[in-house]
CSV table of C-alpha atoms in Angstrom, one decimal:
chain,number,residue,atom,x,y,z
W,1235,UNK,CA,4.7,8.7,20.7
W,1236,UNK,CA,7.4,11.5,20.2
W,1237,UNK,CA,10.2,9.0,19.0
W,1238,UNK,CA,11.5,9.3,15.5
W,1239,UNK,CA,9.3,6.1,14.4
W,1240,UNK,CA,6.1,8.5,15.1
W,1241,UNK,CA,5.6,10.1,11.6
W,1242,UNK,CA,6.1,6.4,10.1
W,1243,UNK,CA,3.3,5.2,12.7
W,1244,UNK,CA,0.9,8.0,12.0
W,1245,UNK,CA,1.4,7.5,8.2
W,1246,UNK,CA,0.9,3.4,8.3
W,1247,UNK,CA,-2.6,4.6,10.5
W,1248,UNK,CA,-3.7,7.2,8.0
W,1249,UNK,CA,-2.9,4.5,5.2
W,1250,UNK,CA,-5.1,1.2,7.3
W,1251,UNK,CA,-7.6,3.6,7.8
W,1252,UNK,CA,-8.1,4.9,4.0
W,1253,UNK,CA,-7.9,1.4,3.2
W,1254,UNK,CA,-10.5,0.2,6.0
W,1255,UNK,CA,-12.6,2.7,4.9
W,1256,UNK,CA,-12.4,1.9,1.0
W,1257,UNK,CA,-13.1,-1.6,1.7
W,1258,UNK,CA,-16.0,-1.2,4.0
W,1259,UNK,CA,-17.4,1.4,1.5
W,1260,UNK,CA,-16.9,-1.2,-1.3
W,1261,UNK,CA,-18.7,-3.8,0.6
W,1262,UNK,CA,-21.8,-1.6,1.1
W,1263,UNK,CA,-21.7,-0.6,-2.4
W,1264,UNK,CA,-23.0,-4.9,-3.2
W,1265,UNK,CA,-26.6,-4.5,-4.5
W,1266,UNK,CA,-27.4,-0.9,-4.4
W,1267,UNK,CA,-29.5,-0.7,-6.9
W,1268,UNK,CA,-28.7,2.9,-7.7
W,1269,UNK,CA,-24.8,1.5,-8.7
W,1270,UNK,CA,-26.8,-1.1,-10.9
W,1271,UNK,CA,-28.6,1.7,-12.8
W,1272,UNK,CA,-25.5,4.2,-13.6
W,1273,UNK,CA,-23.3,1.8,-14.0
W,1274,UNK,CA,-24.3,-1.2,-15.4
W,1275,UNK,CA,-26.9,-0.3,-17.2
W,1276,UNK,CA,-26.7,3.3,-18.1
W,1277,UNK,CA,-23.4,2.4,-20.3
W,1278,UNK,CA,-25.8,0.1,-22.0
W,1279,UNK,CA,-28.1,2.0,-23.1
W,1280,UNK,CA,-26.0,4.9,-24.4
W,1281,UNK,CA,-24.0,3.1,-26.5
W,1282,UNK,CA,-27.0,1.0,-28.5
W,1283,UNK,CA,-28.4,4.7,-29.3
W,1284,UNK,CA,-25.1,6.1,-30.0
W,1285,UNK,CA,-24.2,3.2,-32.6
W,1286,UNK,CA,-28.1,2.4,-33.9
W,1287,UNK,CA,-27.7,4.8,-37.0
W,1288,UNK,CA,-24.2,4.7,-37.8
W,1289,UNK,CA,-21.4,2.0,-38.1
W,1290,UNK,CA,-18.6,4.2,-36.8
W,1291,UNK,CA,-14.7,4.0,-37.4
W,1292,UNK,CA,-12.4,2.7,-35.3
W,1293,UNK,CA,-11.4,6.1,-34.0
W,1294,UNK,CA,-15.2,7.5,-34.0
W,1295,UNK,CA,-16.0,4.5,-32.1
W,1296,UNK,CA,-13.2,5.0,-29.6
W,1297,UNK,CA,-14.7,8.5,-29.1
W,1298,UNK,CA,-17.8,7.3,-28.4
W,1299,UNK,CA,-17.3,4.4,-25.9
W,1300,UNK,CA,-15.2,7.1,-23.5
W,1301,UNK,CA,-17.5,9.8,-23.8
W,1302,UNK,CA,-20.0,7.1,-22.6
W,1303,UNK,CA,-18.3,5.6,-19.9
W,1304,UNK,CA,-17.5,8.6,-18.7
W,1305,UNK,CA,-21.2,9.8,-18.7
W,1306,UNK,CA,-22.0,6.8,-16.9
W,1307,UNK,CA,-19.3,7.6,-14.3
W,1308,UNK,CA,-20.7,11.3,-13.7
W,1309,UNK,CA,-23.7,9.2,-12.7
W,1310,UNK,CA,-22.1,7.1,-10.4
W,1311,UNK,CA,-20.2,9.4,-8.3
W,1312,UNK,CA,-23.4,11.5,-8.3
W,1313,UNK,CA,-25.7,8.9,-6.6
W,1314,UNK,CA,-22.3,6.7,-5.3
W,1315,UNK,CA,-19.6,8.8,-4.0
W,1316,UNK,CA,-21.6,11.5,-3.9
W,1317,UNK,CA,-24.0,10.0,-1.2
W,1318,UNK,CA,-21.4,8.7,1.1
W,1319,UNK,CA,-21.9,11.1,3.9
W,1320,UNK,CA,-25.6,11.5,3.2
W,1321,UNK,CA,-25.9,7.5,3.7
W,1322,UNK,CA,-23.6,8.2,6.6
W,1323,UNK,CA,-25.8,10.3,8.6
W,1324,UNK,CA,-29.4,8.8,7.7
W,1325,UNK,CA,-27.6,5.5,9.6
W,1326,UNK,CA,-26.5,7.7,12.1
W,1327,UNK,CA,-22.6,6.9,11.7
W,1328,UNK,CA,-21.7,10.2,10.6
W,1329,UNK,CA,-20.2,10.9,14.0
W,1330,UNK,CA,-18.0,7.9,14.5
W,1331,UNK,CA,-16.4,9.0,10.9
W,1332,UNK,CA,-15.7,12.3,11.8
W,1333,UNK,CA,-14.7,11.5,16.1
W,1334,UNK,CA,-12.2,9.0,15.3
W,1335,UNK,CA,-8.2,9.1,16.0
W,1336,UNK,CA,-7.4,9.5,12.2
W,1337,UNK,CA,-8.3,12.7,10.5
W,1338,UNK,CA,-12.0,12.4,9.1
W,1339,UNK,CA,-10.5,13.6,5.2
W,1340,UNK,CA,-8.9,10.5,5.4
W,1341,UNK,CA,-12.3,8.5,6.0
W,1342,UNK,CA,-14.1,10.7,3.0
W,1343,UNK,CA,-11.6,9.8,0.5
W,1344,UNK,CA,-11.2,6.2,1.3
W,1345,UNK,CA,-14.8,5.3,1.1
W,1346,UNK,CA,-14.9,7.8,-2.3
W,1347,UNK,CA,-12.3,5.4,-3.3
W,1348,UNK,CA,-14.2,2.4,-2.4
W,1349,UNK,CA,-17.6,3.6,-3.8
W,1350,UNK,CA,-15.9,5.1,-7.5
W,1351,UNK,CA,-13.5,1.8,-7.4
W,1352,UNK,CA,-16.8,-0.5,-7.4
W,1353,UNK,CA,-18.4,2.1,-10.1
W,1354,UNK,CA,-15.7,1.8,-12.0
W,1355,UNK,CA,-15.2,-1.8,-12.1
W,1356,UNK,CA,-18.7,-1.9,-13.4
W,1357,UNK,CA,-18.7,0.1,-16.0
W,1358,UNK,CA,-15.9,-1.2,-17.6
W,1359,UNK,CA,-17.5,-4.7,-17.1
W,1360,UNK,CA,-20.4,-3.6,-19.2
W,1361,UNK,CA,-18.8,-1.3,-21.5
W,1362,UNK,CA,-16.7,-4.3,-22.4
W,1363,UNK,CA,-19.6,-6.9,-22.5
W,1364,UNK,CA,-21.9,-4.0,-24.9
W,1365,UNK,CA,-18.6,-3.4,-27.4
W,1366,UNK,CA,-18.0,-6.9,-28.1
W,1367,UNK,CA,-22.1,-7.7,-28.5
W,1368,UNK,CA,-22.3,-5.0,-30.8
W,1369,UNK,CA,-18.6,-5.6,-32.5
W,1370,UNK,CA,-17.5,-2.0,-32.1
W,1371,UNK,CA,-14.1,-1.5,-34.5
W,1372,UNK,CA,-12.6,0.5,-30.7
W,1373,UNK,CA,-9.4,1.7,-31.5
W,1374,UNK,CA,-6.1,0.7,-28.8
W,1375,UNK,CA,-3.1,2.5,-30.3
W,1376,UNK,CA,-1.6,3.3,-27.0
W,1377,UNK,CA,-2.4,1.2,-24.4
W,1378,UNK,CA,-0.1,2.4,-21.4
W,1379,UNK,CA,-1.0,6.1,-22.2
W,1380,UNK,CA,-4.4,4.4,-21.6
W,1381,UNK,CA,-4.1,3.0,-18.6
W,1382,UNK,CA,-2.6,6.2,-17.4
W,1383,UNK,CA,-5.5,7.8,-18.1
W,1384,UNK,CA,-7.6,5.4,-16.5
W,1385,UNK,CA,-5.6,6.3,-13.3
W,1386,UNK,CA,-6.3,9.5,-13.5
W,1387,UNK,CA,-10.0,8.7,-13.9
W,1388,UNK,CA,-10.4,6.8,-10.7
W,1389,UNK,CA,-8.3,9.9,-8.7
W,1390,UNK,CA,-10.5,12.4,-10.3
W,1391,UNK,CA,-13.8,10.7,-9.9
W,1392,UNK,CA,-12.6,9.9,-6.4
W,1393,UNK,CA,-12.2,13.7,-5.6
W,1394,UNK,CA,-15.0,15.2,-7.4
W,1395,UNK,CA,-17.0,12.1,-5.3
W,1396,UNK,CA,-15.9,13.7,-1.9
W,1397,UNK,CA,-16.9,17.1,-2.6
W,1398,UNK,CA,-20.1,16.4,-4.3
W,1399,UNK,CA,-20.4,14.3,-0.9
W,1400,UNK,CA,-19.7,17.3,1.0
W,1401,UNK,CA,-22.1,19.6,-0.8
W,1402,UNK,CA,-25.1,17.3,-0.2
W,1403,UNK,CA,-23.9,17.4,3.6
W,1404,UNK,CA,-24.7,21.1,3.7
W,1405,UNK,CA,-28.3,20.2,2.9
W,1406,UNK,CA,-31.3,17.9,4.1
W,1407,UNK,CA,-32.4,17.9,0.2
W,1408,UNK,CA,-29.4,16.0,-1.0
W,1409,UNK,CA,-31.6,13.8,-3.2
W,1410,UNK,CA,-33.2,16.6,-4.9
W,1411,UNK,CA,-30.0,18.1,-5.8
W,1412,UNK,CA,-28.4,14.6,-6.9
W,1413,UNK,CA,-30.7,14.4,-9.7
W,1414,UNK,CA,-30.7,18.5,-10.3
W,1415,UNK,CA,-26.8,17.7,-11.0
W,1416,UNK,CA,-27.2,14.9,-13.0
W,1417,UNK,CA,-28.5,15.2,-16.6
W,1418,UNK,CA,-27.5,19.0,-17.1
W,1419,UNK,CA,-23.7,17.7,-16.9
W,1420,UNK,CA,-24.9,15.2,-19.3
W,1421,UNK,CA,-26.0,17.5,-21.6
W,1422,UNK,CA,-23.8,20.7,-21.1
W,1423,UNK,CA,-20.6,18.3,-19.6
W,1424,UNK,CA,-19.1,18.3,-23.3
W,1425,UNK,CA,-18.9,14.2,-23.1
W,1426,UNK,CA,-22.0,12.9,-25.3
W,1427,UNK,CA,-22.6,16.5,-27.0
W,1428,UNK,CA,-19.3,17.6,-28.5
W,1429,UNK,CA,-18.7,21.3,-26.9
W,1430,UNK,CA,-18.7,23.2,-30.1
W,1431,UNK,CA,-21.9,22.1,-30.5
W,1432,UNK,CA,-23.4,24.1,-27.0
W,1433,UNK,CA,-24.2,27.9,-27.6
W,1434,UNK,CA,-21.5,30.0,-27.4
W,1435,UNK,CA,-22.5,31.7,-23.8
W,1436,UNK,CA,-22.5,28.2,-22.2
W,1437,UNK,CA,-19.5,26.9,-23.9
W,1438,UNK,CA,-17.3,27.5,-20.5
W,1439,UNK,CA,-19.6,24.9,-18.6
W,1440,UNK,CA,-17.4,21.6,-20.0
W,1441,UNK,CA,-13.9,23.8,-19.0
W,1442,UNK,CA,-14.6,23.1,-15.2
W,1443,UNK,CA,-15.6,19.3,-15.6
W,1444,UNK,CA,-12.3,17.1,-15.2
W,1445,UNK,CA,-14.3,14.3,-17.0
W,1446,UNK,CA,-14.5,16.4,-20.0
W,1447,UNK,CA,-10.4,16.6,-20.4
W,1448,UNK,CA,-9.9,13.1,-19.6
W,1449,UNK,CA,-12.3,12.4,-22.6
W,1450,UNK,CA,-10.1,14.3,-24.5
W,1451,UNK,CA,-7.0,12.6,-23.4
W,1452,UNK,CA,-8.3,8.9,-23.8
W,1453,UNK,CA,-9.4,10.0,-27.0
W,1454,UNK,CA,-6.7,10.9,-28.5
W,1455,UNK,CA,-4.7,8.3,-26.4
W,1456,UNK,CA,-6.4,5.9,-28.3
W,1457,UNK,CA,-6.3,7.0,-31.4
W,1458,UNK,CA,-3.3,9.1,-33.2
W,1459,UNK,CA,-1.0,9.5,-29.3
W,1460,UNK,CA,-2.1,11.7,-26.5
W,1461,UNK,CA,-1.1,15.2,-25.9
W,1462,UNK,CA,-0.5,16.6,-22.8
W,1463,UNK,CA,-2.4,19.7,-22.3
W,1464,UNK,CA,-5.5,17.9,-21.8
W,1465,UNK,CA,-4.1,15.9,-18.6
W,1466,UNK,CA,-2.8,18.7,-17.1
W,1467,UNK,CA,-5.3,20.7,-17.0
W,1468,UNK,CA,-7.7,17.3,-15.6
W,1469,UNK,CA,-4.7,16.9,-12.7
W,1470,UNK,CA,-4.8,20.7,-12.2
W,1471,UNK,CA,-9.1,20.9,-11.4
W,1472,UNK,CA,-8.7,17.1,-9.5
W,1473,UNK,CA,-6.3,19.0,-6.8
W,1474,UNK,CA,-8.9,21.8,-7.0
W,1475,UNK,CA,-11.6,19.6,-6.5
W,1476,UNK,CA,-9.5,17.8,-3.5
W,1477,UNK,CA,-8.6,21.3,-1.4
W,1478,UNK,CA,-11.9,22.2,-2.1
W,1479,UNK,CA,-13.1,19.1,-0.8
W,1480,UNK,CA,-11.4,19.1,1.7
W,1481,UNK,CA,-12.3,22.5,3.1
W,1482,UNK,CA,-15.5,22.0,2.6
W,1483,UNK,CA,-15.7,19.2,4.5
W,1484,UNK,CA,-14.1,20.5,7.5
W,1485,UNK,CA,-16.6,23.5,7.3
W,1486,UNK,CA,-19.3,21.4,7.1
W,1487,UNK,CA,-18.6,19.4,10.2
W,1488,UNK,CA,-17.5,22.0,12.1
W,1489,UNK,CA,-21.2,24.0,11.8
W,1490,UNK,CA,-23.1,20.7,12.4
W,1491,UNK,CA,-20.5,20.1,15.6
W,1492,UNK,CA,-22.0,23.9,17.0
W,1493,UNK,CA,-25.7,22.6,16.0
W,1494,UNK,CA,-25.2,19.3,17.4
W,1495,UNK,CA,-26.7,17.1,14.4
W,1496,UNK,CA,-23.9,15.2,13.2
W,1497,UNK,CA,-26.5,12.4,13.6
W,1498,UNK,CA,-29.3,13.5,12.9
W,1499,UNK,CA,-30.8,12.6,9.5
């Protein structure tokens, strides 16, 4: 089509095909038990230990429950998003993703969407469910700022998803490096263990972790009003993430086009 109706066509295709591709994601996402583990019960956990010695304020509380539902969510998108071209190829689908009419980004981020939307969804569920059992004092002074930032969550998780996804592409050991990934963000991520409290030569770690701003920003969101600087610079490493991403991706398809293993697990 060369008509003036053909940008509008390829756009409304791009969009059904991010939002196939979300969906379908979402649906495979029902009873993986690794979903169950990081998000529903990881949460969970973390905040009984956080609270056991200590009845917090309202605003330490606060502080607490994001840093832990953000842990949580590092854990999703690790074994989640993170996995969704891994999964792609052990089932041998990788090459219908990436052969199709609509550009194969398009397909990455939709099922990141899908797989962080179902992840998130979780989380919050049991966050929710843990705060009430345990009658945390959580603090909601500014409840649109709030929801803004949950926005930006589900973008940023969605991009750091798709290039963690890429990543594992480059390598049959994608398991391996899922849990190598995992726990040294939880401890060095600046979310669960405030960053002044890292040495001083690893303080830079938490700087590169979107996650970690957000925390900031919902923090304070909830609490005495958000600044901006914290956003900003969350929005500034979730585009980073998203041409690095996207790049990567690309690269990584093209090399396994010249080797022929697109489906090969």
């Amino acid at each position: 089509m060369t008509g003036p109706s053909a940008p509008g066509e390829r756009l409304r295709g791009a969009a059904w095909t991010f939002c196939t591709a979300a969906r379908t994601e979402q649906r495979g996402m029902r009873g993986n038990p690794l979903l169950l583990v990081n998000a529903g019960f990881l949460p969970v956990v973390l905040l009984v230990i956080a609270v056991e010695t200590q009845r917090p304020s309202p605003s330490r509380a606060t502080e607490i429950v994001t840093s832990v539902m953000l842990t949580a969510l590092w854990g999703s998108t690790v074994w989640t998003s993170g996995g969704v071209l891994r999964r792609e190829r052990t089932y041998g689908t990788l090459a219908r993703c990436v052969c199709g009419v609509e550009s194969p980004t398009v397909v990455l981020f939709g099922k990141s969407l899908g797989a962080t939307l179902y992840g998130v969804g979780t989380i919050l569920a049991a966050t929710v469910v843990t705060v009430l059992a345990l009658r945390l004092p959580v603090a909601l002074a500014h409840p649109l700022w709030l929801l803004v930032g949950l926005v930006v969550v589900v973008v940023s998780a969605t991009t750091l998803g798709a290039l963690l996804s890429c990543l594992f592409l480059l390598t049959r050991n994608g398991l391996v490096w899922s849990g190598a990934l995992m726990y040294p963000v939880f401890v060095l991520g600046g979310l669960l263990i405030p960053q002044d409290f890292l040495p001083v030569w690893l303080r830079w770690v938490p700087q590169l972790l979107s996650l970690r701003w957000i925390n900031e920003f919902l923090s304070a969101a909830a609490g005495r009003g958000p600044t901006a600087t914290p956003l900003v610079v969350a929005v500034v490493l979730t585009a980073a993430y998203g041409v690095l991403a996207r790049h990567t991706y690309r690269w990584s398809i093209d090399k396994a086009r010249q080797r022929g293993s697109l489906d090969h697990a």
